[in-house]
Amino acid sequence: MSTEDLDLINQLCQLPPKSSCRVLIFSSDYLCSIRFLQVIMSSDFSGNEGRGYADEDTASPSNSASPSTSLAAVTGQGAKASPSGNSSDLLVDSDAPEEVAIYVDSTGAWDGKLRDWPPVPGYDWVPNEVRQIPSSFYNRASFRNLITRTCLVKNSDDARRFKLAICQRTERVCHGRGEYPSDFFYVYATLFKDLKVSLPFTDFHMGVLKTLNLAPTQLHPNGWAFMQAFAAICTGLALKPTPAAFLYFFHVIPHPTKPWVSLRTVGNKHLLTLYNSSYKDFKNHFFKVVPTEAGYESFCNAGPARDAKFPLYWTQDPRKVLSWPKPQMSTEDLDLINQLCQLPPKSSCRVLIGFLGNKNLPANVFDYLSKIDPSRNNTFARLFAQRGGNVRKPSGSASPAPSAVAPPATSHNIQRTLTPPAAVEVPPQQSSPAPPPEAKHKKKGKRKAARETSAESNRSKRHLPDGPPLTGLLSLNVWVAKRLQFNLLSEEKTLVSGLTREEASNMALELAARSAMCLSYAAEDTASTAAELQALREKFEASFKANQDLTLRLAEAERMAEEDKKKASTLLAEARTAQRRMQRSLDDAQLDLHKSTTFISTLTAERDSLRASISTLTAERDALRARVVEVEAENKLLGDEVVNEHVLGFDKALAQCNLLFQVPTDDSRLNVSMMVANGQLVPIMDPPPSTPTVQNANVDAEAIGETGEATRPS
């Protein structure tokens, strides 16, 4: 056998024995598809401990050496697993989903021992609340409870595109790849349990995440609920959801202190209501989704770079969006918005999400929107007719429409033509002549009822002729004249009973000729009308195209006006700020001027006082100078008198010495400018520092007494 055959046998041998052929065949015929039942049973799934979940490396779609777990999961939106785990129980119901294998990487599973878990550094920019919450998916039991009761994929092929991985006790939902061998992203379990999100994500989901620069767990679950409800409306109305059209109805304002980014509805564009005003019990229920080699293209772009279609891990710079502007949208986005704006506002997210996975999704959406606003039934019918969908009337019957139904959101481009809205036909009221007398009116009413009864009975007896089908309008297999029946009353038969065969033929020929003439006139009129209609249609197309151009120009003008308004508001705010700043500067300058004026006045007063003081001091100085001059002159006079007195005293002393001791007066050694100090003659101007003798002291005292400065001793 080949490797494929051996692999197939290994997988089939793991199926439960004695599966019911009747149930499997019934399910296959009813769902019109071949379903692949791949259930790998293990001791853990049956309740025994001590064995793994099929730990063979060949069973893992990623062919990795890490321990992998294969769990039986259900596919199809809104599916619920059988409590007994038996596949036949799932297939008894005609709407029951199939079971597929979901692989779980159990590397690093917690062994249950308590220890001190160190925090992972490098995530200080994340709010503390997120960094404190570990995951509840730390072992295989938590995955078994989730996978066997929740729908994760739509079909078995999607299950091969990824595998799940447990979270270690140190992991947080905001962490990056770390030491894990391949790229992955975190998801919350509530996305699948409550909001019916399936893996892999749709292009619409990934487009919104990429536009907002958010990881799947960075967006609040209410934001996912808005996306799911929006996708339900678009799928139900056979429209293709786009990120730009979705963000037109919401504001996205990230807050640095709030852990999760939320979507806020715009006041005048309130398309959907909040799924849960107090969303709780979801923060610790997260796990890892790891793309496999087979499904890498579902999450990453093709090419050598293989960059992800959306941020896999938390980002520090989520994008701020204030109702996505129309000038940045494509024609498809504008067309989608125009149609969604015709829907009733404030549709329930919870109700619309409940419709997901139902094969009657379009009819359910139509019925729900009709109940919200019954006056818009014609609007919904026109939306369905433009897309070729089946419209369910309020009475419950469905009116068929063309079978070319536009598919829901896919990765392929959908070619659409811009056609005017389909008009709703209203049967015209037939104008009736003036009412005849009462008796005649009753008689005509009876005749009309009799004719309708006869026509209905004859119509019910008609059937298709035997033989080959009709090949054309003039087919020989049927004779239309034989089908004509005239149920004439007796009064009507009297009108032709008197005619001969020739008269009847002539009358028929004349009537046919007149009919042909009327038809010819009508044909000419129809041709001219068709030409006018074609011209009007061309004018309409040109007008429609011009209207589109005008709409785009108007949107551009509105955008430019909005930008100018924002610029003007910014300039006005800046001008007001500058004015306030200049006013404050002016007030400060006026205060400084007042202070300076007061200070100058004080200085002026002090200056005047100083000037007066200076004048007084100048006068005193001049007086003192004059006094100094007088004192100097007086001192000079006194000095001259002192010298004269000294010379006179010297002469007197010399005369006494000559008289008493015969000292010659003409001796050259005698000098009036000398004095005796320490037994030596020294100049009077340089006396020695020694203490003078008593004799010298007396002499000095005598000299001073002679000058008038001291009295002579007695």
Tab-separated table of C-alpha atoms in Angstrom, residues 286-609:
chain	number	residue	atom	x	y	z
A	286	PHE	CA	-8.001	32.475	26.163
A	287	PHE	CA	-5.785	30.055	24.252
A	288	LYS	CA	-3.399	29.985	21.305
A	289	VAL	CA	-4.254	29.311	17.654
A	290	VAL	CA	-1.231	28.141	15.644
A	291	PRO	CA	-1.489	28.181	11.807
A	292	THR	CA	-0.195	25.019	10.155
A	293	GLU	CA	1.710	24.758	6.900
A	294	ALA	CA	-1.465	23.680	5.112
A	295	GLY	CA	-3.404	26.676	6.399
A	296	TYR	CA	-0.756	29.365	6.472
A	297	GLU	CA	-2.328	31.132	3.495
A	298	SER	CA	-5.572	31.507	5.460
A	299	PHE	CA	-3.848	33.759	7.999
A	300	CYS	CA	-0.848	35.162	6.083
A	301	ASN	CA	-0.309	36.765	2.700
A	302	ALA	CA	1.376	34.875	-0.099
A	303	GLY	CA	4.960	35.754	-0.927
A	304	PRO	CA	8.428	35.356	0.531
A	305	ALA	CA	7.691	37.732	3.435
A	306	ARG	CA	4.582	35.776	4.503
A	307	ASP	CA	3.376	38.673	6.607
A	308	ALA	CA	0.189	38.173	8.578
A	309	LYS	CA	-3.135	39.489	7.297
A	310	PHE	CA	-3.794	41.039	10.704
A	311	PRO	CA	-1.698	41.797	13.818
A	312	LEU	CA	-1.059	38.515	15.619
A	313	TYR	CA	0.048	40.124	18.888
A	314	TRP	CA	-0.942	43.195	20.869
A	315	THR	CA	0.173	46.535	19.419
A	316	GLN	CA	1.098	49.765	21.179
A	317	ASP	CA	-0.438	52.082	18.563
A	318	PRO	CA	-4.046	51.128	17.743
A	319	ARG	CA	-5.615	53.284	15.077
A	320	LYS	CA	-8.114	55.997	15.993
A	321	VAL	CA	-11.151	56.118	13.695
A	322	LEU	CA	-13.977	58.646	13.868
A	323	SER	CA	-16.621	57.232	11.509
A	324	TRP	CA	-14.632	56.243	8.401
A	325	PRO	CA	-14.918	59.199	5.970
A	326	LYS	CA	-16.772	58.693	2.703
A	327	PRO	CA	-14.107	60.324	0.472
A	328	GLN	CA	-11.754	57.466	1.379
A	329	MET	CA	-14.254	54.794	0.321
A	330	SER	CA	-14.642	52.979	-2.953
A	331	THR	CA	-17.805	52.897	-5.045
A	332	GLU	CA	-18.704	49.477	-3.596
A	333	ASP	CA	-18.383	50.832	-0.047
A	334	LEU	CA	-20.594	53.831	-0.825
A	335	ASP	CA	-23.197	51.602	-2.468
A	336	LEU	CA	-23.191	49.279	0.547
A	337	ILE	CA	-23.585	52.197	2.965
A	338	ASN	CA	-26.446	53.672	0.946
A	339	GLN	CA	-28.315	50.374	1.140
A	340	LEU	CA	-27.597	49.774	4.831
A	341	CYS	CA	-28.758	53.288	5.709
A	342	GLN	CA	-32.222	52.282	4.460
A	343	LEU	CA	-32.492	49.623	7.176
A	344	PRO	CA	-34.210	50.349	10.493
A	345	PRO	CA	-31.807	51.590	13.202
A	346	LYS	CA	-30.832	49.849	16.423
A	347	SER	CA	-31.021	46.239	15.255
A	348	SER	CA	-30.213	43.734	17.996
A	349	CYS	CA	-26.746	42.171	17.764
A	350	ARG	CA	-27.859	39.251	19.919
A	351	VAL	CA	-30.781	38.381	17.609
A	352	LEU	CA	-28.740	38.730	14.406
A	353	ILE	CA	-25.899	36.585	15.775
A	354	GLY	CA	-28.503	33.949	16.652
A	355	PHE	CA	-29.361	33.695	12.933
A	356	LEU	CA	-25.765	32.792	11.961
A	357	GLY	CA	-25.353	29.200	10.832
A	358	ASN	CA	-29.021	28.863	9.893
A	359	LYS	CA	-29.789	27.841	6.322
A	360	ASN	CA	-32.773	30.226	6.395
A	361	LEU	CA	-30.576	33.187	7.301
A	362	PRO	CA	-31.881	35.540	4.524
A	363	ALA	CA	-35.516	34.863	5.380
A	364	ASN	CA	-34.862	35.233	9.114
A	365	VAL	CA	-33.050	38.536	8.617
A	366	PHE	CA	-35.850	39.800	6.363
A	367	ASP	CA	-38.540	38.801	8.873
A	368	TYR	CA	-36.664	40.384	11.770
A	369	LEU	CA	-36.070	43.681	9.956
A	370	SER	CA	-39.688	43.714	8.808
A	371	LYS	CA	-40.898	43.335	12.381
A	372	ILE	CA	-38.723	46.232	13.504
A	373	ASP	CA	-40.129	48.558	10.824
A	374	PRO	CA	-43.059	47.075	8.823
A	375	SER	CA	-43.240	50.233	6.689
A	376	ARG	CA	-39.962	49.287	4.986
A	377	ASN	CA	-41.030	45.921	3.583
A	378	ASN	CA	-40.857	47.290	0.043
A	379	THR	CA	-37.348	48.589	0.730
A	380	PHE	CA	-36.189	45.145	1.876
A	381	ALA	CA	-37.903	43.532	-1.101
A	382	ARG	CA	-36.104	45.881	-3.470
A	383	LEU	CA	-32.757	45.130	-1.791
A	384	PHE	CA	-33.388	41.414	-2.231
A	385	ALA	CA	-34.534	41.876	-5.826
A	386	GLN	CA	-31.407	43.841	-6.727
A	387	ARG	CA	-29.245	41.032	-5.366
A	388	GLY	CA	-31.429	38.213	-6.680
A	389	GLY	CA	-32.390	36.857	-3.231
A	390	ASN	CA	-35.570	35.123	-2.071
A	391	VAL	CA	-37.964	37.491	-0.373
A	392	ARG	CA	-40.154	36.125	2.371
A	393	LYS	CA	-43.411	38.023	2.580
A	394	PRO	CA	-44.893	38.928	5.958
A	395	SER	CA	-47.574	36.268	5.500
A	396	GLY	CA	-44.886	33.589	5.507
A	397	SER	CA	-44.769	32.573	1.826
A	398	ALA	CA	-41.621	33.078	-0.151
A	399	SER	CA	-41.710	34.680	-3.577
A	400	PRO	CA	-39.130	33.209	-5.948
A	401	ALA	CA	-36.493	35.406	-7.461
A	402	PRO	CA	-33.715	34.756	-9.979
A	403	SER	CA	-31.418	31.974	-8.886
A	404	ALA	CA	-28.203	33.952	-9.318
A	405	VAL	CA	-27.732	34.894	-5.702
A	406	ALA	CA	-24.698	36.987	-4.854
A	407	PRO	CA	-22.461	35.049	-2.440
A	408	PRO	CA	-21.660	36.432	0.983
A	409	ALA	CA	-18.347	37.858	2.030
A	410	THR	CA	-15.527	35.967	0.324
A	411	SER	CA	-12.056	36.748	-0.842
A	412	HIS	CA	-13.167	36.892	-4.504
A	413	ASN	CA	-14.279	40.046	-6.193
A	414	ILE	CA	-17.966	40.241	-7.000
A	415	GLN	CA	-18.925	41.899	-10.268
A	416	ARG	CA	-21.993	44.055	-9.873
A	417	THR	CA	-23.769	46.442	-12.196
A	418	LEU	CA	-25.193	49.706	-11.079
A	419	THR	CA	-28.888	49.440	-11.818
A	420	PRO	CA	-31.634	51.766	-10.677
A	421	PRO	CA	-33.787	50.549	-7.804
A	422	ALA	CA	-36.498	48.196	-8.900
A	423	ALA	CA	-39.894	49.837	-8.873
A	424	VAL	CA	-42.658	48.206	-6.892
A	425	GLU	CA	-45.609	47.652	-9.183
A	426	VAL	CA	-48.995	48.756	-7.891
A	427	PRO	CA	-52.037	47.471	-9.817
A	428	PRO	CA	-53.868	50.452	-11.379
A	429	GLN	CA	-57.413	51.143	-10.399
A	430	GLN	CA	-59.697	50.514	-13.328
A	431	SER	CA	-62.007	53.351	-14.093
A	432	SER	CA	-65.627	52.258	-14.129
A	433	PRO	CA	-68.516	54.050	-15.825
A	434	ALA	CA	-71.423	55.540	-13.990
A	435	PRO	CA	-73.327	52.931	-12.010
A	436	PRO	CA	-76.479	51.637	-13.754
A	437	PRO	CA	-79.760	51.070	-11.936
A	438	GLU	CA	-79.654	48.743	-8.940
A	439	ALA	CA	-81.407	45.806	-10.586
A	440	LYS	CA	-79.113	45.856	-13.608
A	441	HIS	CA	-76.040	46.098	-11.354
A	442	LYS	CA	-77.087	42.988	-9.463
A	443	LYS	CA	-77.669	41.096	-12.710
A	444	LYS	CA	-74.217	41.972	-14.039
A	445	GLY	CA	-72.683	40.943	-10.746
A	446	LYS	CA	-74.289	37.519	-11.036
A	447	ARG	CA	-73.065	37.119	-14.629
A	448	LYS	CA	-69.528	38.098	-13.638
A	449	ALA	CA	-69.512	35.582	-10.807
A	450	ALA	CA	-70.795	32.865	-13.130
A	451	ARG	CA	-68.087	33.638	-15.689
A	452	GLU	CA	-65.309	33.571	-13.084
A	453	THR	CA	-66.566	30.248	-11.718
A	454	SER	CA	-66.721	28.729	-15.190
A	455	ALA	CA	-63.295	30.078	-16.130
A	456	GLU	CA	-61.728	28.689	-12.964
A	457	SER	CA	-63.285	25.270	-13.537
A	458	ASN	CA	-62.051	25.184	-17.134
A	459	ARG	CA	-58.615	26.413	-16.094
A	460	SER	CA	-58.369	23.652	-13.528
A	461	LYS	CA	-59.139	21.031	-16.186
A	462	ARG	CA	-56.310	22.105	-18.483
A	463	HIS	CA	-53.219	19.950	-18.769
A	464	LEU	CA	-50.162	19.666	-20.968
A	465	PRO	CA	-50.700	17.745	-24.226
A	466	ASP	CA	-49.238	14.307	-24.686
A	467	GLY	CA	-46.238	13.801	-26.949
A	468	PRO	CA	-42.995	15.720	-27.369
A	469	PRO	CA	-42.654	19.189	-25.838
A	470	LEU	CA	-43.417	22.301	-27.836
A	471	THR	CA	-40.557	23.356	-30.071
A	472	GLY	CA	-41.796	26.846	-30.964
A	473	LEU	CA	-44.676	29.242	-31.271
A	474	LEU	CA	-46.064	27.468	-34.382
A	475	SER	CA	-45.501	23.924	-33.171
A	476	LEU	CA	-47.769	21.278	-34.761
A	477	ASN	CA	-48.055	19.308	-31.550
A	478	VAL	CA	-50.810	21.512	-30.265
A	479	TRP	CA	-53.797	23.310	-31.814
A	480	VAL	CA	-54.485	26.455	-29.849
A	481	ALA	CA	-57.905	26.938	-31.426
A	482	LYS	CA	-59.108	23.758	-29.769
A	483	ARG	CA	-58.304	25.299	-26.407
A	484	LEU	CA	-60.591	28.272	-26.978
A	485	GLN	CA	-63.913	28.014	-25.226
A	486	PHE	CA	-66.688	30.611	-25.183
A	487	ASN	CA	-69.085	30.226	-22.329
A	488	LEU	CA	-71.760	32.580	-23.648
A	489	LEU	CA	-75.024	33.293	-21.999
A	490	SER	CA	-78.313	32.906	-23.857
A	491	GLU	CA	-78.608	36.660	-24.416
A	492	GLU	CA	-75.090	36.742	-25.910
A	493	LYS	CA	-75.742	33.772	-28.201
A	494	THR	CA	-78.685	35.588	-29.804
A	495	LEU	CA	-76.233	38.159	-31.192
A	496	VAL	CA	-74.645	35.619	-33.585
A	497	SER	CA	-77.393	33.058	-33.938
A	498	GLY	CA	-78.931	34.858	-36.941
A	499	LEU	CA	-75.683	35.023	-38.965
A	500	THR	CA	-74.968	32.674	-41.825
A	501	ARG	CA	-71.628	30.963	-42.275
A	502	GLU	CA	-70.580	33.455	-44.963
A	503	GLU	CA	-71.628	36.432	-42.867
A	504	ALA	CA	-69.765	35.046	-39.909
A	505	SER	CA	-66.625	34.481	-42.039
A	506	ASN	CA	-66.815	37.970	-43.498
A	507	MET	CA	-67.298	39.429	-40.033
A	508	ALA	CA	-64.315	37.448	-38.748
A	509	LEU	CA	-62.172	38.581	-41.703
A	510	GLU	CA	-63.193	42.202	-41.191
A	511	LEU	CA	-62.483	42.008	-37.491
A	512	ALA	CA	-59.100	40.350	-38.182
A	513	ALA	CA	-58.211	43.084	-40.673
A	514	ARG	CA	-59.180	45.769	-38.231
A	515	SER	CA	-57.218	43.976	-35.525
A	516	ALA	CA	-54.172	43.801	-37.806
A	517	MET	CA	-54.534	47.509	-38.567
A	518	CYS	CA	-54.708	48.333	-34.859
A	519	LEU	CA	-51.741	46.070	-34.173
A	520	SER	CA	-49.740	47.777	-36.925
A	521	TYR	CA	-50.540	51.182	-35.486
A	522	ALA	CA	-49.709	49.927	-32.027
A	523	ALA	CA	-46.446	48.429	-33.327
A	524	GLU	CA	-45.434	51.758	-34.863
A	525	ASP	CA	-46.320	53.506	-31.645
A	526	THR	CA	-44.440	50.840	-29.690
A	527	ALA	CA	-41.352	51.277	-31.888
A	528	SER	CA	-41.339	55.017	-31.338
A	529	THR	CA	-41.948	54.448	-27.649
A	530	ALA	CA	-39.086	51.942	-27.545
A	531	ALA	CA	-36.797	54.456	-29.237
A	532	GLU	CA	-37.847	57.122	-26.771
A	533	LEU	CA	-37.376	54.634	-23.954
A	534	GLN	CA	-33.897	53.792	-25.210
A	535	ALA	CA	-33.038	57.478	-25.450
A	536	LEU	CA	-34.419	58.061	-21.981
A	537	ARG	CA	-32.466	55.071	-20.726
A	538	GLU	CA	-29.259	56.473	-22.195
A	539	LYS	CA	-30.057	59.847	-20.661
A	540	PHE	CA	-30.750	58.126	-17.375
A	541	GLU	CA	-27.437	56.264	-17.497
A	542	ALA	CA	-25.631	59.495	-18.331
A	543	SER	CA	-27.498	61.300	-15.564
A	544	PHE	CA	-26.786	58.444	-13.176
A	545	LYS	CA	-23.111	58.552	-14.027
A	546	ALA	CA	-23.081	62.322	-13.706
A	547	ASN	CA	-24.895	61.964	-10.406
A	548	GLN	CA	-22.212	59.565	-9.227
A	549	ASP	CA	-19.523	62.026	-10.276
A	550	LEU	CA	-21.388	64.823	-8.536
A	551	THR	CA	-21.746	62.634	-5.470
A	552	LEU	CA	-18.016	61.989	-5.432
A	553	ARG	CA	-17.322	65.677	-6.013
A	554	LEU	CA	-19.763	66.591	-3.286
A	555	ALA	CA	-18.097	64.118	-0.959
A	556	GLU	CA	-14.722	65.600	-1.888
A	557	ALA	CA	-16.088	69.103	-1.343
A	558	GLU	CA	-17.539	68.040	1.995
A	559	ARG	CA	-14.208	66.511	2.916
A	560	MET	CA	-12.353	69.678	1.912
A	561	ALA	CA	-14.916	71.797	3.751
A	562	GLU	CA	-14.536	69.582	6.789
A	563	GLU	CA	-10.758	69.865	6.570
A	564	ASP	CA	-11.013	73.646	6.135
A	565	LYS	CA	-13.393	73.770	9.070
A	566	LYS	CA	-10.963	71.768	11.171
A	567	LYS	CA	-8.081	74.006	10.056
A	568	ALA	CA	-10.139	77.123	10.796
A	569	SER	CA	-11.087	75.730	14.184
A	570	THR	CA	-7.438	74.967	14.866
A	571	LEU	CA	-6.345	78.443	13.746
A	572	LEU	CA	-9.128	80.041	15.785
A	573	ALA	CA	-8.104	78.070	18.840
A	574	GLU	CA	-4.469	79.032	18.280
A	575	ALA	CA	-5.465	82.695	17.784
A	576	ARG	CA	-7.525	82.650	20.954
A	577	THR	CA	-4.646	81.060	22.812
A	578	ALA	CA	-2.253	83.682	21.446
A	579	GLN	CA	-4.729	86.427	22.363
A	580	ARG	CA	-5.001	85.118	25.902
A	581	ARG	CA	-1.236	84.857	26.097
A	582	MET	CA	-0.799	88.428	24.793
A	583	GLN	CA	-3.478	89.674	27.195
A	584	ARG	CA	-1.615	88.088	30.067
A	585	SER	CA	1.599	89.694	28.804
A	586	LEU	CA	-0.173	93.065	28.523
A	587	ASP	CA	-1.520	92.763	32.058
A	588	ASP	CA	1.941	91.867	33.315
A	589	ALA	CA	3.418	94.832	31.421
A	590	GLN	CA	0.802	97.207	32.863
A	591	LEU	CA	1.508	95.902	36.346
A	592	ASP	CA	5.228	96.337	35.772
A	593	LEU	CA	4.575	99.855	34.433
A	594	HIS	CA	2.569	100.748	37.534
A	595	LYS	CA	5.297	99.370	39.756
A	596	SER	CA	7.942	101.229	37.747
A	597	THR	CA	5.970	104.491	37.958
A	598	THR	CA	5.641	104.144	41.719
A	599	PHE	CA	9.310	103.291	42.023
A	600	ILE	CA	10.298	106.246	39.823
A	601	SER	CA	8.178	108.565	41.960
A	602	THR	CA	9.887	107.242	45.059
A	603	LEU	CA	13.284	107.642	43.423
A	604	THR	CA	12.385	111.195	42.350
A	605	ALA	CA	11.416	112.096	45.898
A	606	GLU	CA	14.597	110.526	47.193
A	607	ARG	CA	16.565	112.395	44.511
A	608	ASP	CA	15.043	115.720	45.531
A	609	SER	CA	15.760	114.912	49.142
